[in-house]
Tab-separated table of C-alpha atoms and ligand atoms in Angstrom:
chain	number	residue	atom	x	y	z
A	1	MET	CA	6.868	-17.977	-25.192
A	2	THR	CA	10.358	-19.302	-24.755
A	3	ARG	CA	11.876	-18.610	-21.360
A	4	ARG	CA	15.445	-17.676	-20.965
A	5	ASN	CA	17.819	-19.861	-19.117
A	6	HIS	CA	19.613	-17.941	-16.326
A	7	ASP	CA	22.836	-18.775	-14.637
A	8	ILE	CA	21.486	-18.310	-11.113
A	9	ALA	CA	24.773	-18.804	-9.302
A	10	GLU	CA	26.379	-16.151	-11.443
A	11	LEU	CA	23.302	-13.829	-10.938
A	12	LYS	CA	23.573	-14.194	-7.179
A	13	ARG	CA	27.256	-13.314	-7.261
A	14	LEU	CA	26.644	-10.246	-9.420
A	15	ASP	CA	23.709	-9.246	-7.118
A	16	VAL	CA	26.200	-8.984	-4.173
A	17	ALA	CA	28.978	-7.609	-6.332
A	18	HIS	CA	27.012	-4.797	-7.991
A	19	HIS	CA	23.219	-4.570	-7.009
A	20	LEU	CA	21.767	-2.717	-4.098
A	21	PRO	CA	18.127	-3.968	-3.682
A	22	ALA	CA	15.441	-1.792	-2.237
A	23	GLN	CA	14.653	-1.598	1.592
A	24	SER	CA	17.285	-4.106	2.320
A	25	SER	CA	20.131	-4.988	4.578
A	26	TYR	CA	23.238	-5.118	2.460
A	27	LYS	CA	25.048	-6.992	5.129
A	28	LEU	CA	22.306	-9.671	5.063
A	29	GLN	CA	22.255	-9.600	1.195
A	30	ARG	CA	26.004	-10.399	1.238
A	31	ASP	CA	25.790	-12.926	4.071
A	32	ILE	CA	23.108	-15.136	2.442
A	33	GLY	CA	25.028	-14.980	-0.833
A	34	GLY	CA	22.721	-12.857	-2.804
A	35	SER	CA	19.048	-12.259	-3.226
A	36	ARG	CA	16.394	-14.994	-4.142
A	37	ILE	CA	16.161	-14.494	-7.947
A	38	ILE	CA	12.486	-14.665	-9.184
A	39	VAL	CA	12.574	-15.633	-12.862
A	40	HIS	CA	9.045	-16.296	-13.941
A	41	ALA	CA	5.456	-16.072	-12.759
A	42	GLU	CA	2.067	-17.264	-13.906
A	43	GLY	CA	-1.312	-16.490	-12.290
A	44	SER	CA	-0.795	-16.258	-8.637
A	45	THR	CA	2.493	-18.276	-8.564
A	46	ILE	CA	6.133	-17.076	-8.730
A	47	PHE	CA	9.095	-19.244	-9.616
A	48	ASP	CA	12.505	-18.708	-8.346
A	49	GLY	CA	15.856	-19.604	-9.998
A	50	ASP	CA	16.323	-22.558	-7.511
A	51	GLY	CA	13.302	-24.271	-9.029
A	52	ASN	CA	10.802	-23.364	-6.224
A	53	ALA	CA	7.153	-22.656	-7.073
A	54	ILE	CA	5.874	-20.045	-4.470
A	55	LEU	CA	2.251	-19.045	-4.148
A	56	ASP	CA	2.354	-15.268	-4.035
A	57	GLY	CA	0.305	-14.112	-1.065
A	58	MET	CA	1.478	-10.559	-1.633
A	59	ALA	CA	0.679	-9.884	-5.292
A	60	GLY	CA	4.310	-8.917	-5.898
A	61	LEU	CA	4.348	-6.007	-3.542
A	62	TRP	CA	0.656	-5.310	-3.063
A	63	CYS	CA	0.255	-4.634	-6.727
A	64	VAL	CA	-0.119	-7.483	-9.206
A	65	ASP	CA	-3.917	-7.431	-8.891
A	66	VAL	CA	-4.735	-9.121	-12.286
A	67	GLY	CA	-2.092	-11.833	-11.574
A	68	TYR	CA	1.004	-12.724	-13.614
A	69	GLY	CA	1.312	-13.717	-17.269
A	70	ARG	CA	-1.101	-11.332	-18.939
A	71	ALA	CA	-0.060	-11.469	-22.502
A	72	GLU	CA	-2.424	-8.569	-23.594
A	73	LEU	CA	-0.653	-6.177	-21.327
A	74	ALA	CA	2.642	-7.062	-23.061
A	75	GLU	CA	1.024	-6.586	-26.451
A	76	VAL	CA	-0.514	-3.274	-25.609
A	77	ALA	CA	2.984	-2.085	-24.386
A	78	ARG	CA	4.584	-3.347	-27.632
A	79	GLU	CA	1.993	-1.585	-29.859
A	80	GLN	CA	2.412	1.699	-27.998
A	81	MET	CA	6.233	1.496	-28.021
A	82	LEU	CA	6.201	0.970	-31.769
A	83	GLU	CA	3.703	3.736	-32.329
A	84	LEU	CA	5.078	6.350	-29.884
A	85	PRO	CA	7.376	5.095	-27.093
A	86	PHE	CA	7.585	8.528	-25.363
A	87	TYR	CA	6.621	12.096	-25.547
A	88	ASN	CA	6.442	14.439	-22.622
A	89	THR	CA	3.477	16.538	-21.212
A	90	PHE	CA	5.623	19.635	-20.359
A	91	PHE	CA	5.157	21.847	-23.375
A	92	ARG	CA	1.448	22.109	-23.977
A	93	THR	CA	1.829	18.636	-25.469
A	94	ALA	CA	0.246	15.373	-24.461
A	95	THR	CA	-0.169	11.908	-25.933
A	96	PRO	CA	-3.308	9.875	-26.298
A	97	PRO	CA	-2.871	7.221	-23.571
A	98	PRO	CA	-2.665	9.489	-20.511
A	99	ILE	CA	-5.661	11.537	-21.664
A	100	GLU	CA	-7.735	8.493	-22.180
A	101	LEU	CA	-6.558	7.050	-18.846
A	102	ALA	CA	-7.423	10.280	-16.993
A	103	ALA	CA	-10.972	10.256	-18.499
A	104	LYS	CA	-11.278	6.575	-17.426
A	105	LEU	CA	-10.154	7.199	-13.896
A	106	ALA	CA	-12.411	10.228	-13.609
A	107	GLY	CA	-15.346	7.978	-14.376
A	108	LEU	CA	-14.408	5.404	-11.837
A	109	LEU	CA	-13.566	8.051	-9.139
A	110	GLY	CA	-16.836	9.801	-9.808
A	111	GLY	CA	-18.141	13.054	-8.197
A	112	ASP	CA	-15.695	15.933	-8.115
A	113	LEU	CA	-12.549	13.986	-8.787
A	114	GLN	CA	-12.305	14.777	-12.430
A	115	HIS	CA	-8.756	15.741	-13.031
A	116	ILE	CA	-5.589	13.572	-12.899
A	117	PHE	CA	-1.870	14.359	-12.550
A	118	PHE	CA	0.442	11.394	-13.452
A	119	ASN	CA	3.648	10.250	-11.921
A	120	SER	CA	5.587	7.014	-11.973
A	121	SER	CA	5.314	5.762	-8.400
A	122	GLY	CA	3.212	6.026	-5.275
A	123	SER	CA	5.996	8.041	-3.579
A	124	GLU	CA	6.148	10.458	-6.404
A	125	SER	CA	2.308	10.851	-6.249
A	126	ASN	CA	2.522	11.783	-2.613
A	127	ASP	CA	5.318	14.281	-3.556
A	128	THR	CA	2.905	15.831	-5.928
A	129	VAL	CA	0.256	16.023	-3.242
A	130	PHE	CA	2.779	17.785	-0.821
A	131	ARG	CA	3.634	20.476	-3.431
A	132	LEU	CA	0.164	20.794	-4.894
A	133	VAL	CA	-1.634	21.152	-1.601
A	134	ARG	CA	0.814	23.953	-0.386
A	135	THR	CA	0.446	25.669	-3.845
A	136	TYR	CA	-3.255	25.465	-3.648
A	137	TRP	CA	-3.470	27.063	-0.285
A	138	GLY	CA	-0.840	29.789	-1.400
A	139	ILE	CA	-3.206	30.699	-4.362
A	140	LYS	CA	-6.242	30.614	-1.952
A	141	GLY	CA	-4.535	33.396	0.036
A	142	GLU	CA	-3.877	31.143	3.047
A	143	PRO	CA	-0.126	30.494	2.645
A	144	GLU	CA	0.204	29.695	6.294
A	145	ARG	CA	-1.645	26.465	5.792
A	146	LYS	CA	1.295	24.205	5.374
A	147	VAL	CA	0.990	21.370	7.914
A	148	PHE	CA	0.147	17.841	6.988
A	149	ILE	CA	-1.431	15.435	9.507
A	150	SER	CA	-0.692	11.798	8.974
A	151	ARG	CA	-0.778	8.687	11.271
A	152	ARG	CA	1.994	6.683	13.022
A	153	ASN	CA	2.782	3.582	10.942
A	154	ALA	CA	1.291	5.148	7.846
A	155	TYR	CA	3.085	4.358	4.592
A	156	HIS	CA	3.236	7.026	1.905
A	157	GLY	CA	6.385	6.093	0.142
A	158	SER	CA	10.154	6.511	0.368
A	159	THR	CA	11.025	9.914	-1.204
A	160	VAL	CA	11.693	12.749	1.213
A	161	ALA	CA	8.138	13.913	1.239
A	162	GLY	CA	6.657	10.386	1.087
A	163	ALA	CA	8.699	9.041	3.947
A	164	SER	CA	7.946	12.262	5.913
A	165	LEU	CA	4.292	11.958	5.451
A	166	GLY	CA	4.557	8.275	6.380
A	167	GLY	CA	4.707	7.381	10.102
A	168	MET	CA	7.501	4.873	10.092
A	169	SER	CA	9.915	5.868	12.861
A	170	TYR	CA	12.566	3.414	11.623
A	171	MET	CA	12.509	5.342	8.289
A	172	HIS	CA	12.566	8.756	9.831
A	173	VAL	CA	15.973	7.975	11.638
A	174	GLN	CA	17.545	7.748	8.212
A	175	GLY	CA	17.994	11.207	6.625
A	176	ASP	CA	16.663	13.363	9.404
A	177	LEU	CA	12.958	13.000	8.734
A	178	PRO	CA	10.298	14.085	8.798
A	179	ILE	CA	10.885	17.400	7.131
A	180	PRO	CA	9.162	20.339	8.879
A	181	GLY	CA	5.358	20.606	8.551
A	182	VAL	CA	4.172	16.975	9.115
A	183	GLU	CA	2.469	15.936	12.341
A	184	HIS	CA	1.804	12.264	13.241
A	185	VAL	CA	-1.265	11.240	15.237
A	186	MET	CA	-2.668	8.011	16.541
A	187	GLN	CA	-3.322	5.080	14.142
A	188	PRO	CA	-6.713	3.368	14.330
A	189	TYR	CA	-5.087	0.065	15.330
A	190	VAL	CA	-7.525	-1.694	17.487
A	191	PHE	CA	-5.533	-4.890	18.196
A	192	GLY	CA	-2.412	-2.997	19.055
A	193	ASP	CA	-3.390	0.158	20.613
A	194	GLY	CA	-6.997	-0.407	21.827
A	195	PHE	CA	-6.932	-3.963	22.764
A	196	ASP	CA	-8.973	-3.809	26.001
A	197	GLU	CA	-10.992	-0.841	24.878
A	198	ASP	CA	-14.603	-0.628	23.695
A	199	PRO	CA	-14.112	-0.273	19.819
A	200	ALA	CA	-16.401	2.743	19.688
A	201	ASP	CA	-14.535	4.492	22.446
A	202	PHE	CA	-11.296	3.637	20.773
A	203	CYS	CA	-12.578	5.014	17.451
A	204	ALA	CA	-13.743	8.190	19.044
A	205	ARG	CA	-10.303	8.558	20.750
A	206	ALA	CA	-8.466	8.189	17.442
A	207	VAL	CA	-10.666	10.829	15.742
A	208	GLN	CA	-10.258	13.067	18.669
A	209	ASP	CA	-6.519	12.702	18.580
A	210	ILE	CA	-6.738	14.355	15.098
A	211	GLU	CA	-8.894	17.176	16.227
A	212	ASP	CA	-6.677	17.687	19.226
A	213	ARG	CA	-3.535	18.027	17.033
A	214	ILE	CA	-5.324	20.360	14.611
A	215	LEU	CA	-6.176	22.603	17.601
A	216	ALA	CA	-2.657	22.343	19.016
A	217	VAL	CA	-1.067	23.293	15.578
A	218	GLY	CA	-3.741	25.879	14.957
A	219	PRO	CA	-6.428	25.110	12.411
A	220	GLU	CA	-5.380	28.032	10.204
A	221	LYS	CA	-2.053	26.290	9.703
A	222	VAL	CA	-3.253	22.854	8.844
A	223	ALA	CA	-3.288	22.130	5.063
A	224	ALA	CA	-4.314	18.470	4.756
A	225	PHE	CA	-5.033	15.177	6.394
A	226	ILE	CA	-3.560	12.140	4.501
A	227	GLY	CA	-4.311	8.527	5.228
A	228	GLU	CA	-4.672	5.073	3.655
A	229	PRO	CA	-8.192	3.666	3.871
A	230	VAL	CA	-6.639	0.500	5.199
A	231	GLN	CA	-3.057	0.932	6.358
A	232	GLY	CA	-1.086	-1.587	4.240
A	233	ALA	CA	2.662	-1.706	4.902
A	234	GLY	CA	1.860	-0.637	8.505
A	235	GLY	CA	0.437	-4.125	9.105
A	236	VAL	CA	-3.056	-4.163	7.368
A	237	ILE	CA	-4.646	-1.890	9.976
A	238	ILE	CA	-8.472	-1.942	9.340
A	239	PRO	CA	-10.013	1.027	11.153
A	240	PRO	CA	-13.029	0.490	13.329
A	241	ASP	CA	-16.494	1.377	12.097
A	242	GLY	CA	-17.043	5.041	11.930
A	243	TYR	CA	-13.535	6.020	11.854
A	244	TRP	CA	-13.414	7.467	8.281
A	245	LYS	CA	-16.657	9.327	8.720
A	246	GLY	CA	-15.262	10.783	11.830
A	247	VAL	CA	-11.990	11.896	10.130
A	248	GLU	CA	-13.977	13.469	7.245
A	249	ALA	CA	-16.138	15.363	9.687
A	250	VAL	CA	-13.085	16.788	11.412
A	251	CYS	CA	-11.447	17.814	8.146
A	252	ARG	CA	-14.688	19.456	6.958
A	253	LYS	CA	-15.013	21.338	10.275
A	254	TYR	CA	-11.685	23.018	9.975
A	255	GLY	CA	-11.573	23.337	6.171
A	256	ILE	CA	-8.787	20.910	5.831
A	257	LEU	CA	-8.147	18.890	2.637
A	258	LEU	CA	-8.700	15.234	2.907
A	259	VAL	CA	-6.189	13.066	1.023
A	260	SER	CA	-6.929	9.306	0.496
A	261	ASP	CA	-3.806	7.341	-0.303
A	262	GLU	CA	-5.263	4.520	-2.436
A	263	VAL	CA	-2.002	3.091	-3.620
A	264	ILE	CA	-2.985	-0.245	-2.150
A	265	CYS	CA	-6.713	0.010	-1.632
A	266	GLY	CA	-7.480	1.388	-5.092
A	267	PHE	CA	-8.755	-0.781	-7.883
A	268	GLY	CA	-10.841	-3.251	-6.069
A	269	ARG	CA	-8.764	-4.307	-3.209
A	270	LEU	CA	-11.523	-3.654	-0.549
A	271	GLY	CA	-14.359	-4.798	-2.897
A	272	GLU	CA	-15.038	-1.372	-4.354
A	273	TRP	CA	-13.058	0.498	-6.980
A	274	PHE	CA	-11.556	2.733	-4.309
A	275	GLY	CA	-11.317	2.405	-0.480
A	276	PHE	CA	-12.922	5.799	0.099
A	277	GLN	CA	-16.067	4.477	-1.725
A	278	HIS	CA	-16.089	1.428	0.677
A	279	PHE	CA	-15.917	3.800	3.734
A	280	GLY	CA	-18.433	6.293	2.229
A	281	ILE	CA	-16.394	9.434	2.286
A	282	THR	CA	-15.437	12.105	-0.274
A	283	PRO	CA	-11.699	12.983	-0.402
A	284	ASP	CA	-10.408	16.037	-2.123
A	285	ILE	CA	-7.278	14.361	-3.498
A	286	VAL	CA	-6.609	10.576	-4.229
A	287	SER	CA	-3.110	8.992	-4.746
A	288	MET	CA	-3.079	5.753	-6.929
A	289	ALA	CA	-0.267	3.532	-8.006
A	290	LYS	CA	0.433	-0.194	-7.696
A	291	GLY	CA	-2.883	-1.734	-8.860
A	292	LEU	CA	-3.291	1.027	-11.361
A	293	SER	CA	-1.178	-0.976	-13.742
A	294	SER	CA	-1.100	-4.121	-11.647
A	295	GLY	CA	2.632	-3.462	-11.407
A	296	TYR	CA	3.228	-4.264	-15.156
A	297	MET	CA	4.550	-0.675	-15.619
A	298	PRO	CA	5.614	2.009	-13.137
A	299	ILE	CA	2.813	4.577	-13.111
A	300	SER	CA	0.932	6.596	-10.523
A	301	ALA	CA	-1.918	9.018	-10.498
A	302	THR	CA	-2.996	11.848	-8.321
A	303	ALA	CA	-6.714	12.795	-8.726
A	304	VAL	CA	-7.751	16.282	-7.507
A	305	SER	CA	-11.123	17.943	-6.957
A	306	SER	CA	-12.637	20.513	-9.193
A	307	ASP	CA	-12.152	23.198	-6.493
A	308	ILE	CA	-8.419	22.566	-6.590
A	309	VAL	CA	-8.261	22.694	-10.396
A	310	GLU	CA	-10.283	25.887	-10.472
A	311	THR	CA	-7.991	27.486	-7.969
A	312	LEU	CA	-4.949	26.473	-10.023
A	313	ARG	CA	-6.733	27.910	-13.131
A	314	SER	CA	-7.402	31.236	-11.374
A	315	VAL	CA	-3.741	32.313	-11.833
A	316	ASP	CA	-1.499	32.519	-14.879
A	317	ASP	CA	1.427	30.743	-13.182
A	318	ASP	CA	2.617	27.350	-14.199
A	319	PHE	CA	2.344	24.586	-11.635
A	320	VAL	CA	6.026	24.082	-11.776
A	321	HIS	CA	5.926	20.422	-10.864
A	322	GLY	CA	6.138	17.288	-12.856
A	323	TYR	CA	8.396	14.463	-14.041
A	324	THR	CA	9.848	13.532	-17.309
A	325	TYR	CA	7.693	10.366	-17.228
A	326	SER	CA	4.453	12.098	-16.054
A	327	GLY	CA	1.829	10.649	-18.319
A	328	HIS	CA	4.204	8.123	-19.932
A	329	PRO	CA	2.315	6.827	-23.001
A	330	VAL	CA	3.423	3.135	-22.566
A	331	ALA	CA	2.679	2.980	-18.910
A	332	ALA	CA	-0.709	4.713	-19.340
A	333	ALA	CA	-1.656	2.369	-22.192
A	334	VAL	CA	-0.936	-0.591	-19.921
A	335	ALA	CA	-2.788	0.931	-17.030
A	336	LEU	CA	-5.836	1.503	-19.299
A	337	ARG	CA	-5.842	-2.068	-20.467
A	338	ASN	CA	-5.262	-3.360	-16.855
A	339	ILE	CA	-8.503	-1.505	-15.889
A	340	GLU	CA	-10.225	-2.971	-18.923
A	341	ILE	CA	-9.209	-6.467	-17.562
A	342	ILE	CA	-10.510	-5.759	-14.051
A	343	GLU	CA	-13.800	-4.684	-15.690
A	344	ARG	CA	-14.098	-7.366	-18.207
A	345	GLU	CA	-13.486	-10.096	-15.565
A	346	LYS	CA	-15.510	-8.393	-12.847
A	347	LEU	CA	-12.650	-8.546	-10.532
A	348	VAL	CA	-13.991	-5.865	-8.146
A	349	ASP	CA	-17.245	-7.927	-7.772
A	350	ARG	CA	-15.131	-11.143	-7.382
A	351	VAL	CA	-13.270	-9.550	-4.465
A	352	ARG	CA	-16.465	-8.271	-2.749
A	353	ASP	CA	-18.740	-11.302	-3.403
A	354	ASP	CA	-16.435	-14.248	-3.831
A	355	ILE	CA	-12.914	-14.431	-2.805
A	356	GLY	CA	-13.078	-11.658	-0.162
A	357	PRO	CA	-15.753	-13.594	1.908
A	358	TYR	CA	-13.943	-16.925	0.989
A	359	PHE	CA	-10.702	-15.440	2.248
A	360	ALA	CA	-12.281	-14.156	5.462
A	361	LYS	CA	-13.722	-17.630	6.247
A	362	ALA	CA	-10.451	-19.422	5.504
A	363	LEU	CA	-8.602	-16.881	7.897
A	364	ALA	CA	-11.261	-17.421	10.567
A	365	LYS	CA	-10.029	-21.013	10.811
A	366	LEU	CA	-6.676	-19.637	11.632
A	367	SER	CA	-7.954	-17.593	14.560
A	368	ASP	CA	-8.416	-20.815	16.528
A	369	HIS	CA	-4.655	-21.465	16.356
A	370	PRO	CA	-3.057	-21.083	19.843
A	371	LEU	CA	-0.551	-18.536	18.448
A	372	VAL	CA	-3.056	-16.318	16.629
A	373	GLY	CA	-4.476	-13.408	18.531
A	374	GLU	CA	-6.596	-12.076	15.691
A	375	ALA	CA	-7.216	-12.837	12.062
A	376	ARG	CA	-8.686	-9.887	10.172
A	377	SER	CA	-9.437	-8.968	6.622
A	378	LEU	CA	-11.506	-6.567	4.483
A	379	GLY	CA	-11.958	-7.459	0.833
A	380	PHE	CA	-8.866	-9.330	-0.322
A	381	ILE	CA	-6.264	-7.966	2.204
A	382	GLY	CA	-5.781	-9.415	5.641
A	383	ALA	CA	-3.423	-10.171	8.469
A	384	ILE	CA	-2.949	-12.442	11.456
A	385	GLU	CA	-1.584	-11.359	14.695
A	386	ILE	CA	1.037	-13.770	16.287
A	387	VAL	CA	0.765	-13.544	20.073
A	388	ALA	CA	2.560	-15.342	22.925
A	389	ARG	CA	-0.569	-15.863	24.920
A	390	LYS	CA	-3.998	-16.564	23.405
A	391	GLY	CA	-6.568	-13.956	24.442
A	392	THR	CA	-3.973	-11.188	24.792
A	393	ASN	CA	-1.902	-9.122	22.537
A	394	ARG	CA	1.367	-9.990	24.310
A	395	ARG	CA	4.275	-10.631	21.962
A	396	PHE	CA	6.851	-13.430	21.980
A	397	GLY	CA	10.034	-12.334	23.817
A	398	GLY	CA	8.192	-9.346	25.272
A	399	LYS	CA	9.093	-7.360	22.257
A	400	GLU	CA	7.544	-6.553	18.946
A	401	GLY	CA	8.917	-8.089	15.751
A	402	LEU	CA	10.735	-11.175	16.921
A	403	ALA	CA	8.086	-13.771	15.977
A	404	GLY	CA	6.864	-12.391	12.592
A	405	PRO	CA	10.018	-12.967	10.557
A	406	ILE	CA	10.371	-16.452	11.967
A	407	VAL	CA	6.969	-17.486	10.884
A	408	ARG	CA	7.317	-15.572	7.579
A	409	ASP	CA	10.515	-17.431	6.747
A	410	ALA	CA	8.796	-20.814	7.535
A	411	CYS	CA	5.918	-19.791	5.206
A	412	ILE	CA	8.319	-19.006	2.424
A	413	GLY	CA	10.107	-22.302	2.980
A	414	ARG	CA	6.805	-24.091	2.544
A	415	GLY	CA	5.988	-22.263	-0.661
A	416	LEU	CA	4.112	-19.231	0.292
A	417	MET	CA	5.290	-15.617	-0.112
A	418	VAL	CA	3.933	-13.476	2.723
A	419	ARG	CA	5.345	-10.475	4.593
A	420	ALA	CA	5.764	-9.918	8.350
A	421	VAL	CA	5.128	-6.442	9.648
A	422	ARG	CA	6.218	-6.667	13.285
A	423	ASP	CA	4.243	-9.715	14.486
A	424	SER	CA	1.580	-9.395	11.867
A	425	LEU	CA	1.704	-11.758	8.892
A	426	VAL	CA	0.048	-9.813	6.039
A	427	MET	CA	-1.523	-11.038	2.951
A	428	CYS	CA	-2.613	-9.189	-0.289
A	429	PRO	CA	-3.047	-11.764	-3.058
A	430	PRO	CA	-3.844	-11.311	-6.751
A	431	TYR	CA	-7.575	-11.133	-7.410
A	432	VAL	CA	-7.274	-14.203	-9.655
A	433	MET	CA	-6.231	-16.466	-6.758
A	434	THR	CA	-8.392	-19.572	-6.629
A	435	HIS	CA	-10.245	-20.990	-3.573
A	436	GLU	CA	-7.975	-23.967	-3.711
A	437	GLU	CA	-4.978	-21.553	-3.592
A	438	ILE	CA	-6.559	-19.649	-0.698
A	439	ASP	CA	-6.977	-22.966	1.194
A	440	ARG	CA	-3.369	-23.717	0.435
A	441	MET	CA	-2.196	-20.375	1.799
A	442	VAL	CA	-4.052	-20.757	5.019
A	443	SER	CA	-2.946	-24.375	5.601
A	444	ILE	CA	0.750	-23.355	4.902
A	445	ILE	CA	0.407	-20.616	7.543
A	446	ALA	CA	-1.066	-22.976	10.045
A	447	ALA	CA	1.747	-25.479	9.292
A	448	ALA	CA	4.388	-22.708	9.704
A	449	LEU	CA	2.912	-21.606	13.056
A	450	ASP	CA	3.051	-25.287	14.225
A	451	GLU	CA	6.536	-25.753	12.996
A	452	THR	CA	7.865	-22.566	14.601
A	453	SER	CA	5.954	-22.754	17.824
A	454	GLU	CA	8.790	-24.333	19.840
A	455	THR	CA	11.311	-21.746	18.536
A	456	LEU	CA	8.742	-19.035	19.434
A	457	ARG	CA	8.130	-20.405	22.959
A	458	ALA	CA	11.845	-20.410	23.468
A	459	LEU	CA	11.938	-16.766	22.957
A	460	ASP	CA	9.721	-16.329	25.941
A	461	MET	CA	11.756	-18.469	28.284
A	462	PRO	CA	14.090	-15.677	29.654
A	463	VAL	CA	11.091	-13.511	30.352
A	464	LEU	CA	9.224	-16.141	32.191
A	465	GLU	CA	12.225	-17.175	34.266
A	466	GLY	CA	13.286	-13.595	34.987
A	467	ALA	CA	10.933	-10.682	35.573
A	468	GLY	CA	7.921	-12.739	34.731
A	469	GLU	CA	4.975	-11.032	32.998
A	470	GLY	CA	4.588	-7.466	32.067
A	471	LEU	CA	7.410	-6.992	29.500
B	501	PLP	C1	3.567	1.502	-1.809
B	501	PLP	C2	2.851	2.645	-1.200
B	501	PLP	C3	3.374	3.877	-1.578
B	501	PLP	C4	4.582	4.099	-2.268
B	501	PLP	O1	4.516	3.725	-3.585
B	501	PLP	P1	5.989	3.482	-4.419
B	501	PLP	O2	5.440	3.134	-5.813
B	501	PLP	O3	6.646	2.499	-3.798
B	501	PLP	O4	6.698	4.704	-4.448
B	501	PLP	C5	2.644	4.986	-1.193
B	501	PLP	N1	1.525	4.791	-0.456
B	501	PLP	C6	1.056	3.555	-0.150
B	501	PLP	C7	-0.310	3.425	0.603
B	501	PLP	C8	1.693	2.447	-0.440
B	501	PLP	O5	1.335	1.234	-0.217
């Protein structure tokens, strides 16, 4: 394949002049003279227009699970575009790829999750969840069941419903969110919120917080609980043992629907096809996106239980919800082939038995670093916690989020793309990453920590000279 030559300086100029990138400071975009332009990628490596090769510790944005450069995904898209680029699913019509993909997903999900609604993004999937769940309870004759329970620091997308269901307070301040009917409870963040606590006690407290909120709202008003098996964008928060079983039991006790947002965890990230399978629970609804197509096409899916489908089928009314691109044939064809790749190359097994354990061992070396408070992972997703004092969860400068971006930028400068969530450095690499690349990722992080340690210590100086500890 011949690659195009790009005029990077001109692209950066146009970026500032005309383009508003997602989730970005437009002041910073302008001040740095435009975004970093990524022009090419192969395997687990991205290449920018300035000639840097960067190891992609984030699989794009938690999504390029099968890695970059998969020609067969391009070919299947081309074939489908030539055969039928688009037709909708609104008017008692469908096309072959979404039907085949739905059947495939039903097989992977198993049990009662046998029906799939398609959308184009994770946010849209959760908007579907929002309207579907309330519609379901309306048909059931319990229209007062409207409230969703979610967790602080949850990420469920950026649409109005997605950001409302999400627990990011910095997102809520923009646009007067959350919309009414969303309650946020404790997150199962052991390192952040249960540091000195016995993990079992902390787990019980996190589950109890859900039950307490249900009782405060009134169980007859609660529609659903939504959660990510492992919170991704919130900082790779891996719940303590027993948490999900506890959540499931509380939902069942009060007849509340359980929604598993598998947008990151689905398709092998935790070493099983889905995160709920890893944790041994049975959700009523599952949201999927990202890894569904490994990011090669925008597509998401909302799987629902037979009880929900039967309820919707008990009335004549349309479910008046859906998008022009629900079940887009090209996106569905690419997703189907992506799943075939994951199966053919046994990538779920590779995560569970090979790179997952290898990654955990490599990260464990980092936990000896004086600036690392914890290194944690599950399957092929992980994080390290940057702390001001070993053995504590105290942050540099006495404030969350000062150190993370400094270390992140040092990593990028050394050729590793990672994200900082507050003071957690998070990793979610492609499943095709090699052992050598995992070693490189970890040694770049160690070097970045060494390189920035003086800068980080300087953040602490005023605190130590002034009020001392306790900030
Ligand atoms: C990324 C993400 C979303 C939102 O998906 P978009 O495709 O960005 O709309 C929803 N839920 C989770 C768990 C995610 O990680």
